[in-house]
Coordinates of C-alpha atoms and ligand atoms in Angstrom, one line a residue:
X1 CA -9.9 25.8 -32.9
X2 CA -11.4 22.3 -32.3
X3 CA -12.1 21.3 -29.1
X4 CA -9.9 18.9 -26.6
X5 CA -10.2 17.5 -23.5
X6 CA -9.7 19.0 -20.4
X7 CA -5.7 18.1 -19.1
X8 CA -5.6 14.6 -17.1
X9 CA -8.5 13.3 -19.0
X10 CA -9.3 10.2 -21.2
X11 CA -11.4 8.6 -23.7
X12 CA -12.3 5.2 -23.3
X13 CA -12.4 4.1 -27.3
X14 CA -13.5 1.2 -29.1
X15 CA -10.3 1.2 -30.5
X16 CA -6.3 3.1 -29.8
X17 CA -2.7 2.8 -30.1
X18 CA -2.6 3.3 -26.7
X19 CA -4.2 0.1 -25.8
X20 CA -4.8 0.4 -21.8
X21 CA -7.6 3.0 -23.1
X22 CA -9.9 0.3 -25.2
X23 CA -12.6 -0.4 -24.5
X24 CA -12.9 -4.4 -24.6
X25 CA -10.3 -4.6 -21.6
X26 CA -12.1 -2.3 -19.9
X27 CA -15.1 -4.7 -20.3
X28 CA -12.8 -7.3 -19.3
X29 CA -11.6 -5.9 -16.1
X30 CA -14.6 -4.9 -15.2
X31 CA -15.9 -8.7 -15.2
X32 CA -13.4 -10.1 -13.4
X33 CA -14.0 -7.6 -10.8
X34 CA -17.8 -8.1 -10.4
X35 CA -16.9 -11.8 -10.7
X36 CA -14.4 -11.6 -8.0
X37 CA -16.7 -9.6 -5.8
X38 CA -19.2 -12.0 -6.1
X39 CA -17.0 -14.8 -4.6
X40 CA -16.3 -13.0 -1.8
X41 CA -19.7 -12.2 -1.1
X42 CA -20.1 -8.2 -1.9
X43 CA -22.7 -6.7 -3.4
X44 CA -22.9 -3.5 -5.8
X45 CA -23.6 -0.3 -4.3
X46 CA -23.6 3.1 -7.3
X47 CA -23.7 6.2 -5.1
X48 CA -24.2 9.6 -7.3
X49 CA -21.1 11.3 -8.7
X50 CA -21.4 14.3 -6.7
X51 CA -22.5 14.7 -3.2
X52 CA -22.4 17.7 -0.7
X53 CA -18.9 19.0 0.2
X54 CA -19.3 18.5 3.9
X55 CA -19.3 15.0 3.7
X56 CA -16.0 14.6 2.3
X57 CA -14.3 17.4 4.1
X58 CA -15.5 15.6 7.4
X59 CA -14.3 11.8 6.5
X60 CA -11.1 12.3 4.0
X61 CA -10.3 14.8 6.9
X62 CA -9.9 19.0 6.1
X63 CA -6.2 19.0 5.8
X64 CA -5.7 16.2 3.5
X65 CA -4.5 16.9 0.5
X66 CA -7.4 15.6 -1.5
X67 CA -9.2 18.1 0.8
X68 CA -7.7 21.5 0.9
X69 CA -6.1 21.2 -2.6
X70 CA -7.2 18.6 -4.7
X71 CA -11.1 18.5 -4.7
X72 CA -13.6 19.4 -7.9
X73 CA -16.2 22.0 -5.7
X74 CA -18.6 24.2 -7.4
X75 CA -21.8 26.0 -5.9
X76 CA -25.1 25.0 -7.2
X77 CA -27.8 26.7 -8.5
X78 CA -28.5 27.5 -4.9
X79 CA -25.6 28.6 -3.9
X80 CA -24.8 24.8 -2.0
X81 CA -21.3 23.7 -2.2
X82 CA -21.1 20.6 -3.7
X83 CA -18.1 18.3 -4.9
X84 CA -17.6 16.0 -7.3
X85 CA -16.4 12.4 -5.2
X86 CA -12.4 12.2 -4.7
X87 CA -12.9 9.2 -3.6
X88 CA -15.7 5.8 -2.7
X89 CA -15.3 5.3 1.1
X90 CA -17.6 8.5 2.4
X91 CA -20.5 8.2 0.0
X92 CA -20.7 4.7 0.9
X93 CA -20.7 5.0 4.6
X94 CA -23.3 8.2 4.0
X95 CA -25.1 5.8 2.1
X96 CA -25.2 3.2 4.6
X97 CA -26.1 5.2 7.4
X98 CA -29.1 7.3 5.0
X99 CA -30.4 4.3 4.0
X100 CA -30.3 2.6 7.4
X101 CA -28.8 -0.5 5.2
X102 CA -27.8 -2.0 8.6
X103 CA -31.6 -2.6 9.9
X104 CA -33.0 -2.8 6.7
X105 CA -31.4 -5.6 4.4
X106 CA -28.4 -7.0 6.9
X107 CA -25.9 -6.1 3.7
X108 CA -22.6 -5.8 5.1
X109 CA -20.1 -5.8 2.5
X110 CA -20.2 -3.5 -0.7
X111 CA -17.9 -2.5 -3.4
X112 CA -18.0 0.1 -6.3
X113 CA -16.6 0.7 -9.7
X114 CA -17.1 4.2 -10.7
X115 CA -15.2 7.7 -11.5
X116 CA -13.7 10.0 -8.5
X117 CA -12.0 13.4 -9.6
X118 CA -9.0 14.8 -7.9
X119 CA -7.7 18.1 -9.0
X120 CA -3.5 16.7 -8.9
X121 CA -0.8 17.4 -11.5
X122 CA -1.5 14.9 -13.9
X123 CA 1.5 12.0 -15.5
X124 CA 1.1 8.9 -15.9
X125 CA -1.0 6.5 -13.8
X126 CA -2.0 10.1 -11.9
X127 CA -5.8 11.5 -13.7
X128 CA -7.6 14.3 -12.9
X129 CA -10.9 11.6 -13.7
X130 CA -9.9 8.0 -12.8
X131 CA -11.4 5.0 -11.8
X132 CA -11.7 2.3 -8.9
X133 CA -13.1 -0.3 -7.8
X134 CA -13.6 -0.1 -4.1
X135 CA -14.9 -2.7 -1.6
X136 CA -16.0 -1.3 2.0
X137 CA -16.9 -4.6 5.0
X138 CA -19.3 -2.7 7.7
X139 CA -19.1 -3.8 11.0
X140 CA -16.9 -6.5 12.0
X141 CA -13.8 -5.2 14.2
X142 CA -11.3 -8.3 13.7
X143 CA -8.0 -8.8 12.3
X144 CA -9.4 -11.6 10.1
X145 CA -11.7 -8.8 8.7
X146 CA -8.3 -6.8 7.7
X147 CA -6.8 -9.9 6.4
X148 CA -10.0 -10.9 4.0
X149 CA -9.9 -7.8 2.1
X150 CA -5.9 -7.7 1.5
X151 CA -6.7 -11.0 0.5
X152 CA -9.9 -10.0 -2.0
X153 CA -7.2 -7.1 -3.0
X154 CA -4.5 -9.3 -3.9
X155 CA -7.0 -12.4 -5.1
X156 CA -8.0 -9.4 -7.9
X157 CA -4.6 -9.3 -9.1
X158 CA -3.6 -13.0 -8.8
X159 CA -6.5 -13.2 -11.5
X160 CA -5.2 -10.6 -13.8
X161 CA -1.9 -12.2 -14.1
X162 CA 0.2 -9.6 -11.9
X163 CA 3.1 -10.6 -10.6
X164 CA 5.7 -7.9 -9.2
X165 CA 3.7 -6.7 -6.7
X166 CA 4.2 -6.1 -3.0
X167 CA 1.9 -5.7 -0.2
X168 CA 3.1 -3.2 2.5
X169 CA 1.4 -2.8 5.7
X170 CA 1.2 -0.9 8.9
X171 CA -0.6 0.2 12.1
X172 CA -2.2 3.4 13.0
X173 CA -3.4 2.7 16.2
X174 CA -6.5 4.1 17.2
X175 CA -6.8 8.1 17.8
X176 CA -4.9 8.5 21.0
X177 CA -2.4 6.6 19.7
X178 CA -2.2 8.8 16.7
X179 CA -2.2 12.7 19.1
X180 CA 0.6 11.4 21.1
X181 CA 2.5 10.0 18.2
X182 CA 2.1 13.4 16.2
X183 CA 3.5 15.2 19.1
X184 CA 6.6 13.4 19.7
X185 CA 7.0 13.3 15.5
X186 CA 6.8 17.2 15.8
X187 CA 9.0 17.2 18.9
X188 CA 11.4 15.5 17.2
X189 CA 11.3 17.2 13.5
X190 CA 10.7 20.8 15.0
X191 CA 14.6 21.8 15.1
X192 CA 15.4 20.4 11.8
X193 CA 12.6 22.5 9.7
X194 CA 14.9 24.3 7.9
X195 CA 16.3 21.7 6.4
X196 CA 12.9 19.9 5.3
X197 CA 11.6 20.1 1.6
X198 CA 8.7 22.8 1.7
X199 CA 6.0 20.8 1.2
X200 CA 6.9 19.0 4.5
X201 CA 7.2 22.6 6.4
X202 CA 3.5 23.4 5.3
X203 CA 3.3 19.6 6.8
X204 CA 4.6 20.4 9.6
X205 CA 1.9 22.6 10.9
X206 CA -1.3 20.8 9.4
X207 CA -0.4 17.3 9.2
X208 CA 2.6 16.1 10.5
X209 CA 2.1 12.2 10.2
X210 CA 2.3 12.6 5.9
X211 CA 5.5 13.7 6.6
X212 CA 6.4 10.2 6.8
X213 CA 5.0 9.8 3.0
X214 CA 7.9 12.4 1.7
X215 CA 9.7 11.5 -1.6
X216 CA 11.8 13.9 -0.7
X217 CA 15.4 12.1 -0.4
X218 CA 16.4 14.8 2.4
X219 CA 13.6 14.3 4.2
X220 CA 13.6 10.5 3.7
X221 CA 17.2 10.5 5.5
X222 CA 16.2 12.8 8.1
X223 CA 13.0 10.3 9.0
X224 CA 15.5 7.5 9.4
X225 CA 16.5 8.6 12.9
X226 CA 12.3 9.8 13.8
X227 CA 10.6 8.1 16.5
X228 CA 8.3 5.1 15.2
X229 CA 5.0 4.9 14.5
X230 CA 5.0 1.5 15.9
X231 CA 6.2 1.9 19.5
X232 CA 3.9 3.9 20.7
X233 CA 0.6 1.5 19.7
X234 CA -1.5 0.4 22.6
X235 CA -1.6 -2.9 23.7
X236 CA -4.5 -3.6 21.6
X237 CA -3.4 -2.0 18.9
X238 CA -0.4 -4.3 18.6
X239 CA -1.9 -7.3 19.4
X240 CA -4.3 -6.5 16.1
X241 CA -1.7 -6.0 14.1
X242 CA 0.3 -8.5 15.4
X243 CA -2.7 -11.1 14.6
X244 CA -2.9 -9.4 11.0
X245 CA 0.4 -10.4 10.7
X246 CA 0.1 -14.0 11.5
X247 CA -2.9 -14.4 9.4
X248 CA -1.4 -13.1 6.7
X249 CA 1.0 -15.7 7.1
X250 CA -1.4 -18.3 7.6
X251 CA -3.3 -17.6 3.7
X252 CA 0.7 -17.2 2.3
X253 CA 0.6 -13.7 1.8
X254 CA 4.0 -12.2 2.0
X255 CA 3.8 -8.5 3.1
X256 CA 6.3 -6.2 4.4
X257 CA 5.6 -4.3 7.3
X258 CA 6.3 -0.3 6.6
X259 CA 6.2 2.2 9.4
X260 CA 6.1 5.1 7.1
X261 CA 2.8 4.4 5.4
X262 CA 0.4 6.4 6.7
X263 CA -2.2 7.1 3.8
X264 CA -3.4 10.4 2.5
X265 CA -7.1 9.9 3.9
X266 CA -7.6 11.2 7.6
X267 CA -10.1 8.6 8.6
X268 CA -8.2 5.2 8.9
X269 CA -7.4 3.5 12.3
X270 CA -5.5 0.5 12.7
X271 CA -4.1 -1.6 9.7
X272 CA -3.0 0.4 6.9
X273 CA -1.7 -1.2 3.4
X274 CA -0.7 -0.4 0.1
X275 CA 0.1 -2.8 -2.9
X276 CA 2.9 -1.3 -4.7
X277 CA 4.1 -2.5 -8.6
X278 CA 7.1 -2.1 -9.4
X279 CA 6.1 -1.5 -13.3
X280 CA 5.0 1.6 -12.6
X281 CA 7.4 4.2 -11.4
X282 CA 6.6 7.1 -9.3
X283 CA 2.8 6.6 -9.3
X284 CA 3.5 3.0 -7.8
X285 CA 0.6 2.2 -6.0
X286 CA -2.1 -0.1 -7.2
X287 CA -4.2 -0.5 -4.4
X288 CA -4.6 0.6 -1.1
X289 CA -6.9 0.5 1.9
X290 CA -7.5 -0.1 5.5
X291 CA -9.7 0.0 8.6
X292 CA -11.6 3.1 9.8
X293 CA -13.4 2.3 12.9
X294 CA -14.9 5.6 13.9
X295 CA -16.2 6.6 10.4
X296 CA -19.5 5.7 11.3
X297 CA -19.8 7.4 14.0
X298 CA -18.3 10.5 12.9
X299 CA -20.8 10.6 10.0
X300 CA -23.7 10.3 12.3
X301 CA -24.2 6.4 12.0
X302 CA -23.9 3.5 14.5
X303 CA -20.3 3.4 16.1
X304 CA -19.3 0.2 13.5
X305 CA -16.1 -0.5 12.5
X306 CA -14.9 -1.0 9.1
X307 CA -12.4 -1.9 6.5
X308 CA -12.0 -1.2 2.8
X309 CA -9.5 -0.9 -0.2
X310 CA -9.7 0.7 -3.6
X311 CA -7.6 0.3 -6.3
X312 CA -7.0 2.3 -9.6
X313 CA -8.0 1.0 -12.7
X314 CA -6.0 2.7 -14.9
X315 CA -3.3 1.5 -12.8
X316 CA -4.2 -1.8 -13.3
X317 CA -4.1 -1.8 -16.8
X318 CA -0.8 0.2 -17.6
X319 CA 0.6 -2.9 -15.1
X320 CA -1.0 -5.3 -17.0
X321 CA 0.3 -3.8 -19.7
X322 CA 3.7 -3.4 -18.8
X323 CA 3.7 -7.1 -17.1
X324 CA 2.5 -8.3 -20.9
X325 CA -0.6 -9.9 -19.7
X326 CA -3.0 -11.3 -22.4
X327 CA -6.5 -9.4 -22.6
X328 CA -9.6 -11.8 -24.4
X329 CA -9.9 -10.7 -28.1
X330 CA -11.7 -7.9 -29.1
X331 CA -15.2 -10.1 -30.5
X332 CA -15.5 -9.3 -34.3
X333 CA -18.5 -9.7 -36.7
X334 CA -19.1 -13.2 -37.9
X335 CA -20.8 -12.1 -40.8
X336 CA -20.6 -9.0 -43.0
X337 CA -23.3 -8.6 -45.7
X338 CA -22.5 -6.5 -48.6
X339 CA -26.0 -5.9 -50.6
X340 CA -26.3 -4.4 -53.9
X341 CA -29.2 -2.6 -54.4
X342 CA -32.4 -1.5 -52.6
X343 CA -34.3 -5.5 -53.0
X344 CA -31.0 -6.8 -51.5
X345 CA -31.1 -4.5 -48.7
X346 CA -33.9 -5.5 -47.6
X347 CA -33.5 -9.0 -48.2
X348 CA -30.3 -8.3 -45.8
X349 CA -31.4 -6.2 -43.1
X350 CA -34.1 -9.2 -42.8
X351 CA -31.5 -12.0 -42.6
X352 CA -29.1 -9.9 -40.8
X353 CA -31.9 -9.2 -38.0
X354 CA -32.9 -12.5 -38.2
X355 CA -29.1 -13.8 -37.3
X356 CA -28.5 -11.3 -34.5
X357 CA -31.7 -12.4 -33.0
X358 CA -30.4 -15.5 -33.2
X359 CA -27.0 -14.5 -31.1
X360 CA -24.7 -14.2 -34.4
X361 CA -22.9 -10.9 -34.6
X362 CA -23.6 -9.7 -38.2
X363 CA -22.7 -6.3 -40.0
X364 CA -24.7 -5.1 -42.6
X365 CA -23.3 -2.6 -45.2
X366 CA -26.2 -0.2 -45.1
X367 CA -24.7 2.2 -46.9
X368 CA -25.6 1.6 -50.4
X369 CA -21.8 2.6 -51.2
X370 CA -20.3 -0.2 -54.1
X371 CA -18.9 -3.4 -53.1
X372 CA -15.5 -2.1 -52.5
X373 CA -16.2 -0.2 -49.9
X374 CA -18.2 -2.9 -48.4
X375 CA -15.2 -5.1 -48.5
X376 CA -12.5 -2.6 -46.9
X377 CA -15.2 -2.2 -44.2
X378 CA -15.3 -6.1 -43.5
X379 CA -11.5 -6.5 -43.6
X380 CA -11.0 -3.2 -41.1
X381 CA -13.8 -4.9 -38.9
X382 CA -11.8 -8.3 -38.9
X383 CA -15.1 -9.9 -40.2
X384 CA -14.9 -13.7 -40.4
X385 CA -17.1 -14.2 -43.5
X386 CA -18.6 -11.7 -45.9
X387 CA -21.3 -12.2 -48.8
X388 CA -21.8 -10.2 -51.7
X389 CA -26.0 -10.3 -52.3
X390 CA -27.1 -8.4 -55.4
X391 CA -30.4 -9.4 -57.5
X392 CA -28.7 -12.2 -59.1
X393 CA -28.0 -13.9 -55.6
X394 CA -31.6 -13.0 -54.4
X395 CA -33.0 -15.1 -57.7
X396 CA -30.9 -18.1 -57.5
X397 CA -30.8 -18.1 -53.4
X398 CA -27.5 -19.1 -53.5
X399 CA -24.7 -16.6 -52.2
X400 CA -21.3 -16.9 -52.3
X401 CA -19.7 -16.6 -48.3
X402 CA -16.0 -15.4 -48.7
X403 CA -13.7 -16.3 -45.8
X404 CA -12.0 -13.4 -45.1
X405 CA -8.6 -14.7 -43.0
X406 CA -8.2 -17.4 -45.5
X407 CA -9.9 -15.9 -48.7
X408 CA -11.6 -18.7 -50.1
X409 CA -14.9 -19.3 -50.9
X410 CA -18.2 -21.4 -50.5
X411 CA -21.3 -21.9 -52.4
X412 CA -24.4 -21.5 -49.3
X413 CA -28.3 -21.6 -50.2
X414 CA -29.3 -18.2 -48.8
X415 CA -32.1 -20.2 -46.1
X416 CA -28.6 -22.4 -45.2
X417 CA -26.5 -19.0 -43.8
X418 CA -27.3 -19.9 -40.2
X419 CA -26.5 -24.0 -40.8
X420 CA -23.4 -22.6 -42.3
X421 CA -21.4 -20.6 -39.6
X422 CA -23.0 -23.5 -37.3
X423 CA -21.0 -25.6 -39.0
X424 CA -17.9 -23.4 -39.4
X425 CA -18.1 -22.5 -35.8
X426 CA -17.7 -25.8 -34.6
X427 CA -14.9 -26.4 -37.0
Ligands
HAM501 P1 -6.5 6.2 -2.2 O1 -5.2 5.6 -1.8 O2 -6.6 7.7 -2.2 O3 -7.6 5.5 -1.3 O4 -6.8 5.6 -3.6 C1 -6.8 4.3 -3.9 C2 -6.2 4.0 -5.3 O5 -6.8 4.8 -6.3 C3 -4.7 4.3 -5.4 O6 -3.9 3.3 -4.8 C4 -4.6 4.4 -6.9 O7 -4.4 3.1 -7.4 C5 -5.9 5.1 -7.3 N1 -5.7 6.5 -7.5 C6 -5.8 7.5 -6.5 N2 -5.7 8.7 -7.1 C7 -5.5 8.5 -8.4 C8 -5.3 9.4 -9.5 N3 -5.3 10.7 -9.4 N4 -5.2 8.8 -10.8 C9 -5.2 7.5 -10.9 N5 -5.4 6.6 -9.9 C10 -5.5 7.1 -8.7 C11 -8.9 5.8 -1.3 O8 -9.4 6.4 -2.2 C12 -9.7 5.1 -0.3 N6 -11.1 5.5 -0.4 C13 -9.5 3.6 -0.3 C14 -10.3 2.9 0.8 C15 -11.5 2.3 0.6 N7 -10.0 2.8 2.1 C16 -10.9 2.2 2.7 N8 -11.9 1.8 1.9

């Protein structure tokens, strides 16, 4: 039997019915995002693939889901458990802290494109390997802080063309906050458990507060009567997300504040938010983030607060998609050379070198298969021009340059092929 991929993988491919997986938008998401990054002043940060288990286990929090249930861990060689990343956030505080980036270059604000692995039941938008881009801001505490990268989150979608989206946010309060919360949540759910779904009984144990992210309809209606999130912030803690509010006003972002988000990552403190599509069904969330003041410290690093977001690039491209945005075209070979015979191969390798040095994109039919193939090749490449060059071309130095959309013909001195598509180009 041949081999296939492992379940909730992809190919990237050059080319695919299913279009989000090509590779030229890809390319094109990825430079808006590096362009956008660049506006907002972050720099690129690659961390490795894998790091040691520990690190996510103590950040994304031990009975998260990506944690106890979701996570790619294998020993190595040495017996070391190691893990391939669920997510960006950890191995770029670790990196931080290793690298002592905050005495050493002053570099504040990073972001990341790259693959994370969670081990979840795959459909669609949901991958076993998927990608984001993630931007992390270490070290500045403020509201405005929160509101810059909800901004730089939605800014990225603004230039993709997506419009049906909606930003929901919320307030964790700091850790206190959070303890006496759980308690009265768990107070309050305790003598209903028998009627909550099973996923929110294990919940109720382990980790109350994603109770509050149930799909379950049951559970949804029960939570409509729960104590809220909200009244029990601290002073400071509400006059934060009070200010978040205000400037988010201020910039005209609308937003919708949600006291049932709480996020699947144990770390966050403060504002919460997601930006939900609503092209995408159950898997609706495109992006998500928030602040996480005592990562640092947790990990070992200076006690520095901290904000991020990552969203999902396959997400972004099935909305896209579905939202009928327009994607550059794919760029195809201005010229396809067809020679006939071993003197006009190398006559065409040469000029075909010579032109690609020169910036053109030029296929050369290498092959030494007969013109016809040569030509199915051109059309199936979507080649502007194509030239037949056999011996009697080579002697007269004149060619014949088909254009392929159109399919006529012109008459070009063989040293005139570059003064040609000049000329055609800026037709
Ligand atoms: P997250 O909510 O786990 O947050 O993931 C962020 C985004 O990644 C999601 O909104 C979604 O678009 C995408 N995503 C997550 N899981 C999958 C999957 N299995 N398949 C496809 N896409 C997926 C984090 O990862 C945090 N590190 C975000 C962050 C950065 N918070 C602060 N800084």
């Amino acid at each position: 039997m041949a081999y296939t991929i492992p379940k909730g993988l992809f190919d990237i491919l050059p080319q695919t019915k299913e279009e989000w997986r090509t590779a030229s938008r890809w390319q094109y998401l990825e430079n808006i995002l590096h362009a956008a990054a660049a506006d907002y002043g972050f720099k690129e940060i690659r961390t490795p693939i894998f790091e040691k288990t520990e690190l996510f286990v103590r950040s994304v929090g031990e009975s998260s889901d990506i944690v106890s249930k979701e996570m790619y861990t294998f020993p190595d060689k040495k017996g070391r458990s190691m893990t391939l990343r669920p997510e960006g956030t950890a191995p770029v505080i670790r990196a931080y802290i290793e690298e002592q980036l905050h005495q050493i270059s002053g570099e504040s604000k990073f972001y990341y494109i790259g693959p994370m692995f969670r081990y979840d039941r795959p459909q669609a938008g949901r991958y076993r390997q998927f990608h984001q881009f993630g931007a992390e801001a270490i070290g500045v505490g403020t509201p405005e802080q929160d509101v810059e990268m909800i901004d730089f989150l939605c800014e990225i979608f603004r230039r993709l063309g997506l419009k049906n989206l909606t930003v929901h946010i919320n307030s964790v309060g700091d850790a206190e906050t959070r303890e006496v919360y759980r308690e009265k949540l768990a107070e309050f759910l305790e003598p209903h458990k028998g009627s909550l779904s099973e996923d929110s009984k294990a919940r109720l144990e382990k980790n109350v507060l994603r109770i509050l992210d149930s799909k379950d309809l049951d559970d949804q209606k029960l939570l409509e009567g729960a104590p809220s999130l909200l009244d029990f912030l601290s002073l400071e803690a509400k006059t934060h997300f009070e200010r978040v509010q205000t400037l988010l006003k201020l910039l005209g972002i609308p937003f919708v504040v949600d006291p049932n988000l709480v996020r699947g990552l144990d770390y966050y403190t403060h504002t919460v938010f997601e930006v939900m599509s609503d092209k995408l069904g159950a898997q609706n969330t495109i992006g998500a983030g928030g602040r996480y003041d005592g990562l640092l410290a947790t990990l070992g690093g200076p006690a520095l607060p901290s904000c991020g977001f990552a969203t999902g690039l396959e997400r972004v491209l099935h909305t896209m998609e579905s939202e009928g945005s327009s994607f550059p075209p794919p760029r195809n070979p201005d010229l396809f050379l067809i020679p006939m015979g071993e003197k006009a191969l190398e006559a065409c390798l040469n000029k075909g070198t010579y032109l690609r040095h020169q910036g053109w994109s030029v296929e050369i039919e290498l092959s030494g298969k007969k013109i016809q193939y040569g030509l199915k090749r051109a059309n199936e490449l979507h080649a502007k021009f194509c030239a037949v060059v056999g011996e009697r071309e080579l002697a007269s130095q004149q060619i014949e340059v088909k254009e392929m959309a159109l399919h006529t013909a012109s008459a070009v001195n063989w040293n005139d092929l570059e003064t040609f598509l000049k000329m055609r180009r800026s037709l």
